[in-house]
Amino acid sequence: MAKLSSLVQHIEAFVDVSRPANQQTVSIDAVASLLKNDLLTIETLVKEMEMYLTTTDNIIRARGILLLGEVLTCLTENPLGNATVHSLIRFFTDRLADWQALHGALLGCLALLRRKSDAGMVTGSDARALAESYVKNLQVQSLGQHDRQMCFELLECLLSGYPNDVASLGDVLVYGICEAIDGEKDPRCLMVTFHLVEILAQVFPDPSGPLAHYAADSFEILSSYFPVHFTHPKSDDLYVKRDDLSKALMLAFSSTPFYEPFAIPLLLEKLSSSLPSAKVDSLKYLSSCASKYGVDRMEKHSREIWLALKDTIFTLSSENVLSVVSESPDAMGFQENEVVKEGLICLHHIILQNSNLFINLIVEDEDVEVIFRSVTSCRSYNDITVEDRKKLYMLGRILSVSAQVSSSSCSRIFQTFFLRLMDILGVPLDGSFLLSEKLNSGALYLCIELLAACKNLVLDSQEYASKSFSLEDTCCSLLRNVSAALTDALSSILVLRMDQGVSEDIYSGVKGLQYLATFPGFLPISKPLFENILAIFMSIITSGNERALLWKLSLKALVQIGTFIEKYHDSEKGLGYMNIVIEKFIELICTDDSVMSFRLKLEAITDIGSTGKDFMLRITQGMEEAISTNFYEACIKENLKAVEILLPLLECYSSKVLPWFQNTGDFEKVVLNFAINIWNQIENILTVSTCFQKKDLLDATMMAMSLAVGMCSEENQAMIVQKAYNVLSLVTSLPLNESLPLSAPINVEGLEHSQYLYSFSSVDEWLISLFASVIMAVRPQTEIPNVKLILKLFVSVLLRGLVPAAQALGSMINKLPVKLNSTEGSSTCTLEEAMDIIFEANLWSLSVNDPLRKCNIMDRNKVGITNLFLNIYENVTVPTQAIVGLAWIGKGLLMRGHEKVKEITMLFLRCLLSSGKIRIFPVQQDSLGDCNGPDIDPFVMRSAADAFHVLLGDSEVCLNRRCHATIRPLYKQHFFSIMMPILLSSVAESDSSTSRHFLYRAFAHVISGSPVIAVLAEAKKLIAVILDALSTLSVDVMDKDLIYSLILTLSAILTDENERDAVTENAHIIIDRLIGLTSYSHKMLVRETAIQCLTALCGLPYVRIYPMRTQVLRAILKALDDPKRIVRQEAVRCRQAWESISSRSLQF
Amino acid sequence: MYYLFLMIIFKSVLCDNTNSLFHFFFCSQEKIERRPRKAPSDIDGYAVEPIHQQEIFELVDIKDPEHPYSLEELKVITQDAIEVDGNRVLITFTPTVEHCSMATVIGLCIKTKLMRSLPSRYKVDIRLAPGSHATEAAVNKQLNDKERVVAALENPNLLRMVEECLAPTYI
């Protein structure tokens, strides 16, 4: 009973119009959930609501019926008994007559009609009754928008759900629908209406049926919407776009062939409208209607359609045909405008439908004939008038579209036009071409268009074996006959007009040859002819005139031919291509001729190679040979020329070839070969005593090497590492020989070879750098032989200033495992052990009698670092390099999220603070004695500050994704949040100016390296320090890039909404500092950004900024006279903003 | 007619300075978006780029007081009509019609804009193209009289009109 009483409450709440809307929705939901949970049946509800549904009070009755309708809408999934559905639909059907309560009735009908069959549906007879009632009672046109839309949806449901039952109503229904949709204007309703007509056509397909009877009337209603003119603003709640409407209307137009007598004349008439969108629509509708109405019905219109299309295409061809050959050689021709494009598509559809008839129309058309004659009458392209050029292109497009439809149409067009063109060009059907005079440009163009069409047709028919294309077709036999002579003719253009030809002719010539070469295997050109074409292109390429259009086009054509061969797996042509093009190119690379610049050759060869895998493999092979030969030349004989060749080769290898392989996959072998090959080369060279000096060559080799290694799998990487290690151990001056204990506890004394530290030749530098580049790129799991020894080697060479060694060390530390598997050999080591080696090896201690050695037993790690630090007073360069090394090691640790990075950063901090006479290690003060106190050299401090750049910067060379680094998520944020408080307090504590300068430098590095989000979160604390840093750093020119990154960070803070309060608080000092920077003479970007920041500050509360106004304006006045234009422009903007603070107020 | 009106305003403004009091009570809340942008390569950071004709022409991108078009679109000012000679800039503009009542306002806008945008060492002269306006000489005299220009800009109505014309250039 309780339920029932709540039900009554809900019903009352809904029926009462004065209640707020949200309360009413709540009641609907409550009632619906009662029904869903079977706590209430529909019957009970109806009984309970009886009074509301039958009362004579219109408003209450309407609300009652609406409630029932809304509840049913919520229940579409719940099963209902047939009897219930029947009685409900009868009720709603009756209520359609009750215009005051119509809304609820429509809603209820729709909800019931949309039910799925498994939940109880409306029966056919009920649907019929509903339709009858609909036709009898509803005056759709007089209803409101929402009700109209529901009415149409109701009809849509009836027609699509119960076509047979409703169809029996016949004329009455069709008439009713026509009446309902007449004059509809709302786009949402129209969408439904158009769809309604479409369904109607399916319901009454009978040619003597009611729709056929009312075709004229219904089309008249529809036709008034064409062409759709819909200017409703885009962003609104209607969600209907012009294109949707137009498409729906098109489907309605083409829904039934009965519309044919009315639609086609209308469309043809609108085609001659001046509105481009109307033309485009007409053409689209025409294509769609033609295919729906059928051949027979369309036949009688074909003549008019052809005339209209011809007219549209010829008169509307684009205005800017003058730029026929655009800069990019692939886009021949003109910008086809929308109408012409649509016109050609329409032509294609219509020819496809009735090809014989239409081809006849085209072939026999007088205009076509006239145009054909006029455009082929001029010899040179330049003689053709602009008007004729347009016609020429359009004729070409029409012919090519018609020829592409089917093999019969192709043959027909070829028979009619191609023969004549051959005749005009002077190409005999049999025999060879004898060049007499200049070729006819117009004829040439048309000929090429036809060739392209024929080629596409053949390719299409091959692809979808649906259309059979026989060898015996006229056009093919024709082509076979003329191909040799045509090739000669085309190549004669290219050869003769190499320098001064009309670009259109050259274009046609190249394209023609390309099309001939890309006909599928059997047709129509022979193998020697194909090779001949390739040879022609190659001769153009080797002439090396890269500026000329011809050269570019030829390269493009070769690339196209290569792509074609790869796509259609044409092995015979592939062979020819390989022999003629690829081999020739490889020869070009290997030999040295001055016709083409070497970089150009490389560019061309990689373009060609990227067309297919086999080609690329061969090319890589050739490149490797070239690298080998030149490597030897460059390193042994110090041949400068060889270096000049080698450099671009290696660069090309790393920038083009390797990425290509990475994209295509399956590259392991090639890449492995490359890496091993280089090491072989090095090994060979080592036997001869030699001098490596080329730094840039080393860089290029390292880059290629690290890229190649990075791409390999673990096994292959292990092979490369092993190979490299073997080569490395050949060099006796390096500590990799057996005399050193490998796995025994580290013998500190054994490593103190000052002699090898200093006998470090350029060969060693090469070897170690290259080895380092391999180590940087390996995957974490890759096995590295003798890790400990390698670590020691790197540690030792690091002090020679070899940064790659430091980077490799960082990479190793980043990737070493924390725990060893028992299966692994003794040659690997854990991170812990590696750290021990680095820190305790004592390599940084240059004075043998270091008192700290004794402390080793206590705490090895700590003392290791201490050692490093304490002994750096001896020599300035060594500690600087040690710090660089430590920075990279620290980066490796930081990226994997290891704790020890803290110790390293603390060391840097101590370096920075030291000149302030701060006791560094108070604990060990006693043992250190006289070591305390002395100032650290500024160079050391500087490198300590820059170490933060290494720590937080993204390196291109190592420790990135490509090099398979272990990267802990958010490691920068983490580091930032730990370091920032320490740095801030250090800055506050430091009392020496040098120290503070370098602290600010470190601070700037940390700020600019960290993600902006992290910085913004701390902005309140940072603003003041950033400003101080800006003023401190702006003294030194060297810091200009840091200044720029700082001011960018500052500008991010200034524009962040959340930081507004902090900025407002500090407005005074910020503006002061920015004003200072507007005259920063060392970097234009700093000045520009400073002024932009000032402009942004204008948005702060008036009270805060007004006092600063004169000061800012004075500074800006100076900036107006800045040497740089961009700064002046910003200054103008800024001045306006600040001036307006006062002048705006004048308006009040 | 407008010319006369202007003359009256020019004079009346001299004794009407009460508006300046409002300076202190209102503020503008114009917010200008800014994001760190990728810098173009700063090849020679110290090279001086002198102010030339085109730069000044870009500055004079002013809306016409009567139309929603810019002066450039209406061909009132062309780039060739700007002469830069040392610290002197001479701008010749052509009103759309001979009796254009807005010629003075247009001239005032150009002058204001350039005074605000060019370094103070520049002297800006504005004149009508010879034969392009009925009261050419009078307008020229008015535009190049420093005191009159300053006085005109003190007038709130006139200043508002000028600001409206200059506004679109600062978006």
XYZ file of C-alpha atoms in Angstrom, chain A residues 200-573:
374
model
C 7.750 5.266 -49.117
C 9.341 4.396 -52.445
C 10.310 0.999 -51.069
C 6.813 0.372 -49.736
C 5.120 1.163 -53.039
C 7.369 -0.070 -55.834
C 4.447 -0.939 -58.095
C 4.403 1.234 -61.227
C 0.607 1.408 -61.021
C 0.630 1.875 -57.264
C -0.270 4.930 -55.250
C 3.198 6.455 -55.242
C 3.387 6.313 -59.014
C 0.033 7.976 -58.973
C 1.158 10.754 -56.694
C 4.713 10.978 -58.078
C 4.203 14.372 -59.640
C 2.708 15.829 -56.466
C 5.221 14.386 -54.084
C 8.117 15.374 -56.308
C 6.810 18.868 -56.502
C 6.977 19.082 -52.727
C 10.497 17.693 -52.733
C 11.722 19.756 -55.642
C 11.117 22.989 -53.796
C 14.004 22.088 -51.473
C 16.499 21.664 -54.290
C 19.203 22.934 -54.295
C 19.446 22.892 -50.515
C 20.115 26.390 -49.328
C 20.868 26.241 -45.652
C 22.588 29.136 -43.991
C 22.074 28.222 -40.397
C 25.088 29.114 -38.267
C 27.295 26.168 -37.635
C 27.505 25.962 -33.898
C 24.057 25.375 -32.557
C 22.016 22.618 -31.067
C 20.386 21.381 -34.244
C 23.148 19.012 -35.244
C 21.974 19.154 -38.842
C 24.417 20.283 -41.478
C 23.811 21.354 -45.014
C 25.602 18.318 -46.353
C 23.418 15.961 -44.336
C 20.298 17.599 -45.644
C 21.560 17.587 -49.194
C 22.461 13.934 -48.959
C 19.090 12.984 -47.501
C 17.340 14.889 -50.244
C 19.504 13.187 -52.852
C 18.447 9.784 -51.542
C 14.832 10.893 -51.663
C 15.251 12.107 -55.258
C 16.794 8.893 -56.413
C 14.473 6.689 -54.352
C 12.117 5.726 -57.142
C 12.268 5.724 -60.924
C 8.821 7.365 -60.960
C 10.521 10.659 -60.316
C 12.567 10.397 -63.480
C 10.340 12.523 -65.771
C 10.420 15.360 -63.228
C 13.825 15.056 -61.632
C 16.101 14.939 -64.665
C 14.759 18.107 -66.327
C 14.884 19.899 -62.971
C 18.493 18.848 -62.387
C 19.540 19.830 -65.872
C 17.876 23.167 -65.417
C 19.610 23.792 -62.092
C 22.909 22.770 -63.650
C 22.789 25.970 -65.624
C 22.277 28.002 -62.448
C 24.959 30.489 -61.570
C 25.369 29.216 -58.035
C 28.371 26.875 -57.842
C 26.900 24.880 -54.992
C 23.749 24.316 -57.028
C 25.851 23.028 -59.904
C 27.797 20.672 -57.664
C 24.589 19.392 -56.114
C 22.955 18.908 -59.485
C 25.881 16.880 -60.716
C 25.909 14.750 -57.598
C 22.171 14.126 -57.804
C 22.468 13.373 -61.477
C 25.061 10.676 -60.832
C 22.981 9.172 -58.078
C 19.693 9.342 -59.951
C 21.127 7.959 -63.166
C 22.270 4.791 -61.473
C 18.932 4.363 -59.661
C 16.568 5.140 -62.504
C 18.064 2.580 -64.832
C 19.363 2.504 -68.370
C 16.013 2.542 -70.113
C 14.626 5.544 -68.374
C 17.875 7.500 -68.741
C 18.367 6.766 -72.393
C 16.049 9.450 -73.638
C 17.836 12.069 -71.579
C 21.317 11.093 -72.638
C 21.712 13.723 -75.297
C 20.654 16.579 -73.031
C 22.815 15.284 -70.224
C 25.861 15.109 -72.446
C 25.285 18.606 -73.723
C 24.825 19.969 -70.235
C 27.895 18.196 -68.942
C 29.994 19.313 -71.868
C 28.861 22.827 -71.355
C 29.605 22.770 -67.626
C 33.015 21.211 -67.987
C 34.219 23.413 -70.792
C 32.916 26.719 -69.551
C 33.767 26.254 -65.929
C 37.266 24.922 -66.228
C 39.451 26.644 -63.757
C 40.573 30.208 -64.197
C 44.209 29.740 -63.377
C 45.233 27.287 -66.011
C 48.205 29.433 -66.813
C 50.279 27.738 -64.176
C 50.048 24.400 -65.792
C 53.132 22.821 -64.444
C 53.193 23.767 -60.841
C 56.347 23.777 -58.786
C 55.871 20.301 -57.457
C 56.298 18.073 -60.432
C 53.702 15.501 -59.399
C 50.815 17.871 -59.780
C 50.413 18.362 -63.443
C 47.628 20.491 -64.619
C 45.459 22.940 -62.903
C 43.474 23.153 -59.786
C 40.311 21.472 -60.841
C 37.445 23.277 -59.335
C 34.738 21.448 -57.490
C 32.185 21.700 -60.268
C 34.465 20.305 -62.935
C 35.541 17.497 -60.655
C 31.963 16.582 -59.905
C 31.120 16.928 -63.589
C 33.774 14.413 -64.548
C 32.614 12.007 -61.865
C 29.086 12.332 -63.181
C 30.323 11.718 -66.724
C 32.044 8.579 -65.538
C 28.858 7.273 -63.902
C 26.774 7.961 -66.914
C 29.183 6.414 -69.389
C 29.466 3.417 -67.104
C 25.711 2.963 -67.361
C 25.364 3.129 -71.083
C 28.795 3.225 -72.537
C 28.029 2.655 -76.224
C 25.500 5.393 -76.482
C 27.574 7.939 -74.642
C 30.864 7.202 -76.323
C 29.050 7.640 -79.589
C 27.771 10.992 -78.426
C 31.263 12.098 -77.488
C 32.952 10.791 -80.569
C 30.414 12.290 -82.890
C 30.099 15.567 -81.081
C 30.870 18.508 -83.274
C 32.248 20.700 -80.505
C 34.684 18.030 -79.491
C 35.804 17.772 -83.057
C 36.251 21.522 -83.364
C 38.212 21.750 -80.154
C 40.321 18.777 -81.137
C 41.206 20.432 -84.400
C 41.952 23.797 -82.907
C 44.173 22.568 -80.091
C 46.176 20.330 -82.349
C 46.624 22.988 -84.951
C 49.355 24.894 -83.121
C 52.799 23.407 -83.093
C 54.243 24.859 -79.953
C 52.594 25.075 -76.602
C 53.316 28.754 -76.416
C 51.226 29.362 -79.533
C 48.091 27.991 -77.955
C 45.890 30.701 -76.526
C 44.858 30.625 -72.906
C 41.300 29.875 -73.881
C 42.411 26.952 -75.996
C 44.654 25.658 -73.273
C 41.696 25.356 -70.959
C 39.836 23.504 -73.655
C 42.823 21.287 -74.264
C 42.968 20.198 -70.629
C 39.268 19.674 -70.430
C 39.222 17.654 -73.627
C 42.066 15.593 -72.216
C 40.126 14.976 -69.012
C 36.941 14.056 -70.860
C 38.715 11.659 -73.166
C 40.622 10.100 -70.334
C 37.512 9.657 -68.186
C 35.651 8.078 -71.094
C 38.510 5.797 -72.001
C 38.899 4.618 -68.428
C 35.376 3.276 -68.148
C 35.746 -0.044 -69.935
C 37.888 -1.805 -72.479
C 35.327 -1.266 -75.212
C 35.107 2.456 -74.542
C 38.881 2.595 -74.406
C 39.156 0.903 -77.770
C 36.592 3.187 -79.251
C 38.326 6.336 -78.025
C 41.702 5.020 -79.121
C 40.412 4.188 -82.539
C 38.943 7.574 -83.035
C 41.483 9.830 -81.437
C 44.726 8.014 -80.792
C 45.298 7.154 -84.423
C 44.778 10.730 -85.428
C 47.091 11.917 -82.695
C 49.782 9.549 -83.873
C 49.308 10.898 -87.301
C 49.665 14.478 -86.147
C 52.736 13.643 -84.093
C 54.255 11.909 -87.083
C 54.548 8.567 -85.376
C 54.035 5.792 -87.902
C 52.033 2.728 -86.980
C 54.788 0.426 -88.129
C 58.387 1.152 -88.430
C 60.451 3.670 -86.630
C 60.059 7.297 -85.842
C 62.097 9.761 -87.800
C 62.391 13.103 -86.142
C 61.539 15.727 -88.659
C 60.413 18.735 -86.744
C 59.003 19.866 -83.465
C 56.280 17.728 -82.016
C 52.816 19.079 -81.671
C 52.283 20.046 -78.023
C 48.531 19.761 -77.911
C 48.520 16.378 -79.558
C 51.273 15.270 -77.242
C 49.271 16.227 -74.186
C 46.157 14.408 -75.342
C 48.223 11.406 -76.264
C 49.723 11.239 -72.784
C 46.299 11.554 -71.165
C 45.055 8.654 -73.248
C 48.092 6.587 -72.373
C 47.500 7.244 -68.686
C 43.847 6.311 -69.011
C 44.664 3.098 -70.817
C 47.300 2.203 -68.251
C 44.961 2.796 -65.342
C 42.277 0.748 -67.011
C 44.608 -2.194 -67.535
C 45.865 -1.963 -63.962
C 42.322 -1.789 -62.593
C 41.208 -4.754 -64.583
C 44.183 -6.669 -63.245
C 43.449 -5.726 -59.704
C 39.804 -6.664 -59.629
C 39.571 -9.487 -62.082
C 35.975 -8.472 -62.638
C 36.449 -6.674 -65.926
C 38.268 -8.889 -68.322
C 40.783 -7.126 -70.422
C 41.870 -9.063 -73.398
C 45.138 -8.804 -75.179
C 43.344 -8.560 -78.449
C 41.634 -5.293 -77.663
C 42.125 -2.678 -80.264
C 43.828 -0.189 -78.055
C 46.373 -2.713 -76.892
C 47.325 -3.939 -80.288
C 47.468 -0.343 -81.386
C 49.758 0.560 -78.540
C 51.959 -2.417 -79.187
C 52.408 -1.303 -82.735
C 53.328 2.241 -81.971
C 55.141 1.838 -78.664
C 58.623 1.719 -80.134
C 58.124 4.714 -82.352
C 56.338 6.578 -79.592
C 59.181 5.964 -77.204
C 61.566 7.361 -79.746
C 59.382 10.387 -80.249
C 59.054 11.083 -76.553
C 62.709 10.591 -75.827
C 63.545 12.903 -78.701
C 61.703 15.665 -76.847
C 63.694 15.063 -73.726
C 67.008 14.819 -75.440
C 66.497 17.761 -77.755
C 64.868 20.100 -75.317
C 67.057 19.395 -72.378
C 67.819 23.027 -71.890
C 65.272 25.224 -73.507
C 62.172 23.125 -73.849
C 58.713 24.261 -72.923
C 58.108 22.800 -69.518
C 54.743 21.375 -70.560
C 56.337 19.361 -73.310
C 59.028 18.082 -71.015
C 56.379 17.133 -68.553
C 54.431 15.269 -71.191
C 57.554 13.545 -72.436
C 58.594 12.288 -69.017
C 55.088 11.243 -68.068
C 54.598 9.480 -71.370
C 57.738 7.436 -70.960
C 56.803 6.690 -67.380
C 53.358 5.439 -68.397
C 54.822 3.316 -71.141
C 57.245 1.799 -68.689
C 54.597 1.069 -66.110
C 52.231 -0.922 -68.269
C 51.820 -4.332 -66.672
C 54.058 -7.170 -67.790
C 52.486 -8.493 -70.930
C 51.557 -5.237 -72.479
C 52.404 -3.495 -74.727
C 56.065 -2.763 -74.645
C 58.877 -5.219 -74.936
C 61.730 -5.699 -72.547
C 64.336 -3.897 -74.633
C 61.969 -0.970 -74.922
C 61.523 -0.833 -71.152
C 65.244 -0.906 -70.653
C 65.625 1.733 -73.271
C 63.293 4.026 -71.338
C 65.208 3.446 -68.139
C 68.425 4.186 -69.921
C 67.028 7.471 -71.197
C 66.057 8.493 -67.703
C 69.417 7.465 -66.344
C 71.232 9.472 -68.935
C 69.250 12.519 -67.875
C 70.012 11.841 -64.224
C 73.712 11.386 -64.801
C 73.894 14.596 -66.708
C 73.500 16.047 -63.230
C 71.644 19.186 -64.089
C 69.685 19.071 -60.868
C 68.203 22.522 -61.212
C 66.364 21.592 -64.342
C 62.774 20.517 -64.205
C 63.664 17.623 -66.427
C 66.056 16.196 -63.875
C 63.534 16.351 -61.057
C 60.796 14.895 -63.212
C 63.027 12.082 -64.357
C 63.923 11.185 -60.806
C 60.274 11.212 -59.879
C 59.455 9.034 -62.850
C 62.136 6.549 -61.870
C 60.786 6.455 -58.336
C 57.285 5.876 -59.728
C 58.501 3.062 -61.926
C 60.271 1.511 -58.951
C 57.138 1.757 -56.825
C 55.139 0.169 -59.621
C 57.529 -2.746 -59.903
C 57.425 -3.293 -56.168
C 53.649 -3.075 -56.042
C 52.941 -5.488 -58.867
C 55.881 -7.797 -58.202
C 56.986 -7.566 -61.782
C 60.106 -9.658 -61.611
C 61.173 -9.216 -65.202
C 61.020 -5.454 -65.050
